[in-house]
Coordinates of N, CA and C in Angstrom, one line a residue:
V1422 N 8.0 -2.2 0.5 CA 7.0 -2.5 -0.6 C 7.0 -0.9 -1.5
K1423 N 6.9 -1.4 -2.6 CA 7.1 -0.1 -3.5 C 5.5 0.2 -3.5
V1424 N 4.5 -0.3 -3.3 CA 3.1 0.1 -3.3 C 2.9 1.4 -2.6
L1425 N 3.7 1.9 -1.8 CA 3.5 3.2 -1.5 C 3.9 4.4 -2.6
E1426 N 5.2 3.9 -3.1 CA 5.3 4.8 -4.3 C 4.3 4.9 -5.4
Y1427 N 3.7 3.5 -5.6 CA 2.6 3.6 -6.5 C 1.4 4.4 -6.3
L1428 N 1.1 4.3 -4.7 CA 0.0 5.3 -4.6 C 0.2 6.6 -4.6
A1429 N 1.4 6.6 -3.9 CA 2.0 8.3 -4.4 C 1.8 9.2 -5.7
A1430 N 1.6 8.0 -6.6 CA 1.4 8.3 -8.2 C 0.0 8.9 -8.3
G1431 N -0.7 8.2 -7.3 CA -2.1 8.4 -7.5 C -2.8 7.7 -8.5
K1432 N -2.0 6.8 -8.9 CA -2.8 6.0 -9.9 C -3.3 4.5 -9.5
P1433 N -3.9 3.4 -10.2 CA -4.3 2.5 -9.6 C -3.4 1.4 -9.8
V1434 N -3.1 0.6 -8.5 CA -2.2 -0.1 -8.2 C -2.6 -1.6 -8.3
V1435 N -2.2 -2.6 -8.9 CA -2.5 -4.2 -9.1 C -1.3 -4.3 -8.7
S1436 N -1.8 -5.7 -7.6 CA -0.6 -6.1 -7.0 C -0.5 -7.7 -7.0
T1437 N 0.4 -8.7 -6.9 CA 0.2 -10.0 -6.6 C -0.2 -10.0 -5.3
A1438 N -0.3 -11.3 -4.6 CA -0.6 -11.4 -3.3 C 0.1 -11.6 -2.2
I1439 N 1.0 -10.4 -2.3 CA 2.2 -10.1 -1.3 C 1.8 -10.1 0.4
P1440 N 2.1 -10.8 1.4 CA 1.3 -10.5 2.6 C 1.2 -9.1 3.1
D1441 N 2.1 -8.5 2.9 CA 2.1 -6.8 3.5 C 1.1 -6.1 2.6
V1442 N 1.2 -6.2 1.4 CA -0.2 -5.4 0.3 C -1.3 -5.9 1.0
I1443 N -1.5 -7.2 1.2 CA -2.7 -7.8 1.5 C -3.3 -7.5 3.0
R1444 N -2.4 -7.0 3.9 CA -2.7 -6.8 5.5 C -3.0 -5.4 5.3
F1445 N -1.9 -4.3 4.9 CA -2.2 -2.9 4.7 C -2.8 -2.2 3.4
Y1446 N -3.3 -2.9 2.7 CA -3.7 -1.9 1.5 C -4.8 -2.6 0.5
A1447 N -5.4 -3.7 0.9 CA -6.0 -4.5 0.2 C -7.2 -3.2 -0.3
H1448 N -7.6 -2.7 0.9 CA -8.7 -1.7 0.5 C -8.6 -0.7 -0.7
C1449 N -7.2 -0.3 -1.0 CA -7.2 0.6 -2.1 C -6.0 -0.1 -3.0
V1450 N -5.7 -1.7 -3.0 CA -4.9 -2.0 -4.3 C -5.6 -3.2 -4.7
S1451 N -5.7 -3.5 -5.7 CA -6.3 -4.5 -6.4 C -5.3 -5.9 -6.2
V1452 N -5.6 -7.0 -5.8 CA -4.6 -8.1 -5.5 C -4.9 -9.3 -6.0
S1453 N -4.1 -9.8 -6.8 CA -4.6 -10.7 -7.9 C -3.9 -12.2 -7.2
Q1454 N -4.7 -13.4 -7.3 CA -3.9 -14.5 -6.8 C -3.4 -15.3 -8.2
T1455 N -3.7 -15.0 -9.5 CA -3.4 -15.9 -10.4 C -2.6 -14.7 -11.9
Y1456 N -1.8 -15.6 -12.5 CA -1.6 -14.4 -13.7 C -2.7 -14.0 -14.2
E1457 N -3.8 -14.8 -14.6 CA -4.8 -14.5 -15.2 C -5.7 -13.2 -14.7
E1458 N -5.7 -13.5 -13.5 CA -6.8 -12.4 -12.6 C -5.9 -10.9 -12.9
F1459 N -4.8 -10.9 -12.8 CA -3.7 -9.9 -12.6 C -3.8 -9.2 -14.0
E1460 N -3.9 -10.1 -14.9 CA -4.1 -9.3 -16.4 C -5.6 -8.5 -16.5
V1461 N -6.3 -9.3 -15.8 CA -7.8 -8.8 -15.9 C -7.8 -7.5 -14.9
L1462 N -7.1 -7.5 -13.9 CA -7.2 -6.6 -12.9 C -6.6 -5.1 -13.7
C1463 N -5.5 -5.4 -14.0 CA -4.6 -4.6 -15.0 C -5.8 -3.9 -16.2
Q1464 N -6.4 -4.7 -16.7 CA -7.2 -4.2 -18.0 C -8.3 -3.3 -17.3
Q1465 N -8.9 -3.6 -16.0 CA -9.8 -3.2 -15.6 C -9.4 -1.5 -14.6
A1466 N -8.3 -1.7 -14.3 CA -7.8 -0.5 -13.8 C -7.3 0.4 -14.8
L1467 N -7.1 0.1 -16.0 CA -6.7 1.2 -17.2 C -8.1 1.9 -17.7
A1468 N -9.0 0.8 -17.7 CA -10.6 1.3 -18.2 C -11.0 2.0 -17.3
N1469 N -11.0 2.0 -16.2 CA -11.7 2.8 -15.0 C -10.7 2.8 -13.7
P1470 N -9.9 4.0 -13.7 CA -8.9 4.3 -13.1 C -9.4 4.8 -11.3
G1471 N -10.4 5.1 -11.5 CA -11.1 5.9 -10.2 C -10.6 7.0 -9.8
S1472 N -10.7 7.4 -8.5 CA -10.4 8.5 -8.0 C -8.8 8.4 -7.5
D1473 N -8.1 9.3 -7.4 CA -6.9 9.3 -6.9 C -7.0 9.5 -5.7
D1474 N -8.2 10.4 -5.1 CA -8.0 10.9 -3.6 C -7.6 9.8 -2.6
L1475 N -8.0 8.4 -2.5 CA -7.8 7.7 -1.4 C -6.4 7.3 -1.4
R1476 N -5.9 7.0 -2.8 CA -4.3 6.5 -3.3 C -3.4 7.5 -2.5
L1477 N -4.0 8.8 -2.8 CA -2.7 10.1 -2.1 C -3.1 10.5 -0.9
Q1478 N -4.4 10.2 -0.1 CA -4.4 10.3 1.1 C -3.6 8.9 2.0
I1479 N -3.4 7.8 1.6 CA -3.1 6.8 2.1 C -1.3 6.9 1.9
A1480 N -1.0 7.4 1.1 CA 0.5 7.8 0.8 C 1.0 8.7 1.5
R1481 N 0.1 9.7 1.6 CA 0.6 10.9 2.6 C 0.6 10.4 4.0
K1482 N 0.0 9.6 4.6 CA -0.1 9.2 5.7 C 0.8 8.1 6.3
R1483 N 1.8 7.5 5.2 CA 2.6 6.4 5.4 C 4.0 6.9 4.6
T1484 N 4.4 8.2 5.2 CA 5.6 8.6 4.7 C 7.0 7.9 5.8
W1485 N 7.8 7.7 5.0 CA 9.0 7.1 5.7 C 9.1 7.9 7.4
Q1486 N 8.5 9.1 7.7 CA 8.7 10.1 9.0 C 8.0 9.8 9.7
T1487 N 6.5 9.1 9.2 CA 5.6 8.9 10.1 C 5.8 7.2 10.5
M1488 N 6.3 6.6 9.8 CA 6.7 4.8 9.9 C 7.6 4.8 10.6
T1489 N 8.9 5.8 10.5 CA 10.0 5.8 11.7 C 9.3 6.3 13.2
Q1490 N 8.3 6.9 13.1 CA 7.9 7.6 14.2 C 7.5 6.7 15.1
E1491 N 6.3 6.0 14.2 CA 5.9 4.5 14.7 C 6.7 3.6 15.3
M1492 N 8.0 3.4 14.5 CA 8.6 2.1 14.9 C 9.3 2.8 16.7
R1493 N 9.6 3.8 16.6 CA 10.5 4.6 17.6 C 9.2 4.5 18.7
S1494 N 8.0 4.5 18.8 CA 7.3 4.4 19.6 C 7.1 3.3 20.2
Q1495 N 7.1 2.4 19.5 CA 7.1 0.7 19.6 C 8.2 0.4 20.5
I1496 N 9.4 0.8 19.9 CA 10.8 0.3 20.9 C 10.6 0.9 22.2
Q1497 N 10.1 2.4 22.1 CA 10.1 3.0 23.2 C 9.3 2.2 24.1
K1498 N 8.2 1.7 24.0 CA 7.1 1.2 24.8 C 7.9 -0.3 25.2
I1499 N 8.6 -0.8 24.4 CA 9.2 -2.2 24.8 C 10.1 -2.0 26.0
V1500 N 11.1 -1.1 25.4 CA 12.4 -0.7 26.3 C 11.7 -0.3 27.9
A1501 N 10.7 0.2 28.0 CA 9.9 0.5 29.1 C 9.2 -0.3 30.0
S1502 N 8.9 -1.3 29.2 CA 8.1 -2.4 30.0 C 9.2 -3.6 30.3
A1503 N 10.5 -3.4 29.8 CA 11.5 -4.4 30.3 C 12.0 -4.4 31.6

């Protein structure tokens, strides 16, 4: 999902209702359900971008390295329990 790249830029992110975006990033990404809502959320983000801090913190925690380490750990747990 491109959301992490957008968050790493430190700018507000507006997305459509993609399940992974809702699941992992709804607390820091504006999620729209309709075209009209998407437009309104984009206008709001441009008018009031807010702080970059939270967006950058999330992007730093979700690097490819940390995600692959998490996957490796989960696979090792599954293999160990088999």
